[in-house]
Amino acid sequence: MPTENYQNSYKYRCSLSLIGFLVRKIRGEGMISNFRILLSLIVVLTIGTVIYYPYLTREGNYKSLYKKAVELIDIKEYDAALALLNKSIVLNPQYGDAYISKASILVLIDRNDESIALLKQVIAQNPNLIEAYVMLTSIYSLQGKWDEMNLYANLTLQYDPNNLYAYFYKAMYLEIDGQYKYALSLLDEALNRNHHNINSKSFYQTYSFIAIMNKSFDKAERALKRLLRLDHKDIKAYYKLATIEQSIHNNENKAKYYLNVGRKLDKNFPTHQDLINNIY
């Protein structure tokens, strides 16, 4: 399809009007007139193709360049991917996906400040691009700039009230400040807003830690079990569950069960006696 700007252009509207007129004439005229009009229609279509082709190839090019860049990112050919993304952006300065991918590469190659500057430029052009806010939140968390992280997490929620990442980073902000109760309530809200359909190991790892710190052990257990459904080889989850069973529920059998599973995955996994020594 033509780009939106071309669809709204005078040339494009005139071309459609002229083609429509000729088609209507063909329906209403005799054979000789039809032949003449058909020739005229061919000429119009040829001229229209010449006018329209640059727009078609432009749209195809910037998207194909982006797709090739993504393939290069997967194999860690970052310099080549950056070059293609830059070309894609030149062809379509409004193509948000290309900016986000470019910003991601800049983070991967330790050019965080450039990535931040690029993302802020994108937001100035397109304030509704949620991915840019989320990515800024993530970069500031990597840099340990907690206030900036919290700021962009809040901005993300203004545009997307259900955004899981924003809740995650806001909870992290509260956790760092020792506000475990409020951090846990935020993560509970994220679960409710996403209908408890969250498949993120990082989410449940963070949730279980905050729940334990808040002494909400039942919630911690549920989070750890959900984590193990996502990754049954997470040995830290088995150890935390064993600790809860032994120290909170005084259930030695269940504690030993989790420890035995952990030892099958890692021969250096703590024994029950190790757990007892650590708890008491």
XYZ file of C-alpha atoms in Angstrom:
280
model
C 0.000 0.000 0.000
C 1.143 3.600 -0.533
C 2.370 5.448 2.507
C -0.135 7.575 4.383
C 1.453 10.827 3.174
C 1.261 9.702 -0.424
C -2.329 8.523 -0.017
C -3.239 12.035 1.093
C -1.266 13.690 -1.704
C -2.850 15.595 -4.542
C -1.167 13.410 -7.206
C -2.467 10.215 -5.699
C -6.061 11.480 -5.413
C -5.993 12.785 -8.972
C -4.648 9.459 -10.276
C -7.469 7.550 -8.590
C -10.084 9.993 -9.885
C -8.792 9.732 -13.467
C -8.651 5.930 -13.368
C -12.180 5.800 -11.965
C -13.413 8.123 -14.710
C -11.859 5.991 -17.473
C -13.288 2.776 -16.061
C -16.755 4.317 -15.965
C -16.314 5.448 -19.593
C -15.372 1.927 -20.694
C -18.582 0.616 -19.227
C -20.666 3.180 -21.108
C -18.982 3.391 -24.574
C -18.809 1.145 -27.675
C -15.939 -1.166 -28.746
C -13.879 1.479 -30.672
C -14.221 3.983 -27.884
C -13.391 1.231 -25.442
C -10.118 0.532 -27.250
C -9.087 4.193 -27.170
C -10.032 4.531 -23.531
C -8.214 1.314 -22.699
C -5.033 2.716 -24.248
C -5.505 5.868 -22.184
C -5.988 3.727 -19.083
C -2.734 1.862 -19.753
C -0.913 5.177 -20.111
C -2.397 6.469 -16.852
C -1.496 3.266 -14.994
C 2.051 3.430 -16.345
C 2.454 7.035 -15.233
C 0.872 6.185 -11.875
C 3.311 3.320 -11.373
C 6.263 5.606 -12.057
C 4.949 8.117 -9.523
C 3.937 5.504 -6.989
C 6.943 3.137 -7.215
C 9.362 5.235 -5.120
C 6.854 5.293 -2.277
C 6.331 1.542 -2.503
C 10.032 0.735 -2.544
C 10.705 3.231 0.244
C 8.235 1.497 2.538
C 9.536 -1.938 1.624
C 13.144 -0.878 2.020
C 13.022 0.556 5.523
C 11.166 -2.490 6.812
C 13.445 -4.973 5.071
C 16.499 -3.122 6.397
C 15.041 -3.346 9.895
C 14.381 -7.092 9.558
C 17.922 -7.730 8.355
C 19.257 -5.682 11.270
C 17.279 -7.797 13.752
C 18.798 -10.945 12.229
C 22.273 -9.435 12.668
C 21.523 -8.551 16.299
C 20.667 -12.207 16.953
C 24.155 -13.236 15.819
C 25.795 -10.283 17.634
C 26.874 -8.447 14.472
C 26.133 -5.139 16.150
C 28.096 -2.746 13.911
C 26.471 -4.094 10.759
C 23.041 -4.006 12.421
C 23.562 -0.372 13.466
C 24.432 0.595 9.895
C 21.207 -0.964 8.578
C 19.090 0.617 11.310
C 20.546 4.039 10.522
C 19.561 3.581 6.877
C 16.071 2.461 7.916
C 15.681 5.578 10.072
C 16.803 7.824 7.200
C 14.135 6.273 4.962
C 11.455 6.611 7.624
C 12.309 8.911 10.558
C 9.007 7.947 12.225
C 9.736 4.200 12.392
C 9.820 3.587 16.142
C 10.957 -0.044 16.007
C 14.225 0.955 14.353
C 14.991 3.479 17.114
C 14.237 0.956 19.869
C 16.468 -1.672 18.269
C 19.246 0.871 17.808
C 18.967 1.916 21.452
C 19.136 -1.748 22.478
C 22.370 -2.243 20.548
C 23.891 0.864 22.123
C 23.190 -0.631 25.555
C 24.701 -3.963 24.541
C 27.926 -2.268 23.454
C 28.137 -0.110 26.600
C 27.071 3.190 25.052
C 24.295 3.830 27.548
C 24.417 7.614 27.411
C 23.952 7.571 23.638
C 21.041 5.171 24.055
C 19.418 7.468 26.623
C 19.828 10.503 24.356
C 18.324 8.604 21.412
C 15.335 7.389 23.420
C 14.603 10.876 24.723
C 14.738 12.154 21.152
C 12.258 9.457 20.128
C 9.901 10.379 22.978
C 10.027 14.037 21.900
C 8.892 12.924 18.424
C 6.431 10.280 19.588
C 5.328 10.584 23.254
C 3.147 7.459 22.915
C 6.000 5.038 22.196
C 5.786 2.986 25.411
C 8.844 0.876 24.591
C 11.042 3.975 24.845
C 9.880 4.703 28.417
C 10.349 1.072 29.453
C 13.824 0.986 27.987
C 14.862 4.196 29.719
C 13.597 2.725 32.984
C 15.717 -0.371 32.405
C 18.869 1.567 31.499
C 18.621 3.786 34.578
C 18.227 0.655 36.738
C 21.443 -0.735 35.213
C 23.183 2.540 36.052
C 21.829 2.551 39.617
C 20.039 5.856 39.013
C 17.002 4.924 41.054
C 15.122 8.238 40.977
C 15.338 8.376 37.170
C 14.295 4.730 37.004
C 11.225 5.450 39.123
C 10.394 8.561 37.088
C 10.236 6.649 33.801
C 8.401 3.733 35.405
C 5.705 6.232 36.444
C 5.644 7.745 32.947
C 5.243 4.260 31.482
C 2.188 3.633 33.664
C 0.630 6.905 32.485
C 0.537 5.513 28.951
C 0.088 1.827 29.820
C -1.509 1.221 33.255
C -1.004 -2.550 32.930
C 2.668 -2.486 32.006
C 4.369 -5.288 33.933
C 7.880 -3.854 33.616
C 6.843 -0.534 35.127
C 5.390 -2.269 38.187
C 8.511 -4.393 38.447
C 10.834 -1.376 38.481
C 8.626 0.617 40.854
C 8.645 -2.328 43.254
C 12.429 -2.479 42.927
C 12.589 1.210 43.841
C 10.559 0.592 47.007
C 12.547 -2.546 47.833
C 15.811 -0.575 47.713
C 14.257 1.864 50.183
C 13.223 -1.022 52.460
C 9.507 -0.494 51.827
C 8.741 -4.177 51.328
C 5.059 -3.940 52.181
C 4.374 -1.321 49.494
C 6.635 -3.073 47.010
C 4.704 -6.301 47.487
C 1.358 -4.525 47.078
C 2.571 -3.116 43.744
C 3.538 -6.574 42.502
C 0.163 -7.927 43.653
C -1.499 -5.169 41.637
C 0.585 -6.157 38.603
C -0.580 -9.765 39.027
C -4.222 -8.701 39.250
C -4.014 -6.373 36.272
C -2.439 -9.143 34.193
C -4.985 -11.725 35.439
C -2.166 -13.686 37.137
C -0.951 -14.585 33.650
C 2.700 -13.557 34.011
C 5.434 -15.768 32.605
C 8.541 -13.960 33.784
C 11.153 -15.675 35.941
C 12.580 -12.324 37.047
C 9.148 -11.235 38.258
C 8.665 -14.280 40.492
C 12.258 -14.213 41.737
C 11.799 -10.603 42.817
C 8.297 -11.250 44.157
C 9.453 -14.179 46.328
C 12.377 -12.185 47.729
C 10.185 -9.200 48.637
C 7.497 -11.488 50.089
C 10.068 -13.202 52.318
C 11.444 -9.851 53.464
C 7.856 -8.813 54.240
C 7.324 -12.119 56.106
C 4.518 -13.012 53.673
C 5.659 -16.620 53.412
C 2.503 -18.043 51.814
C 2.853 -15.559 48.962
C 6.552 -16.350 48.687
C 5.766 -20.067 48.392
C 3.216 -19.486 45.618
C 5.674 -17.325 43.726
C 8.490 -19.876 44.076
C 6.275 -22.715 42.876
C 5.182 -20.636 39.878
C 8.842 -19.909 39.211
C 9.628 -23.640 39.188
C 6.838 -24.235 36.668
C 8.675 -21.800 34.406
C 12.121 -23.195 35.188
C 12.287 -26.500 37.072
C 16.086 -26.208 37.332
C 16.116 -23.063 39.455
C 17.989 -24.525 42.439
C 17.728 -21.331 44.487
C 13.947 -21.708 44.436
C 14.216 -25.224 45.854
C 16.463 -23.992 48.653
C 14.106 -21.136 49.550
C 11.128 -23.512 49.607
C 13.060 -25.938 51.817
C 13.948 -23.078 54.158
C 10.309 -21.964 54.424
C 9.106 -25.515 55.061
C 11.715 -26.110 57.760
C 11.797 -22.764 59.548
C 8.222 -21.518 59.126
C 6.069 -24.641 58.815
C 8.409 -26.960 60.730
C 7.805 -29.555 58.025
C 11.018 -31.567 57.849
C 9.757 -34.029 55.242
C 8.851 -31.334 52.733
C 12.109 -29.536 53.402
C 14.038 -32.731 52.679
C 11.992 -33.280 49.521
C 13.005 -29.912 48.059
C 16.614 -30.429 49.108
C 16.714 -33.850 47.439
C 15.404 -32.399 44.194
C 18.060 -29.704 44.395
C 20.812 -32.272 44.963
C 19.737 -34.170 41.847
C 20.373 -30.992 39.869
C 23.570 -30.042 41.669
C 25.661 -32.494 43.710
C 26.984 -29.565 45.771
C 23.471 -28.516 46.801
C 23.126 -28.107 50.612
C 22.120 -31.117 52.680
C 19.382 -31.052 55.297
C 22.031 -30.661 58.001
C 23.478 -27.690 56.114
C 20.013 -26.145 56.070
C 19.543 -26.731 59.801
C 22.935 -25.184 60.574
C 22.095 -22.179 58.422
C 18.673 -21.621 59.994
C 19.598 -22.224 63.608
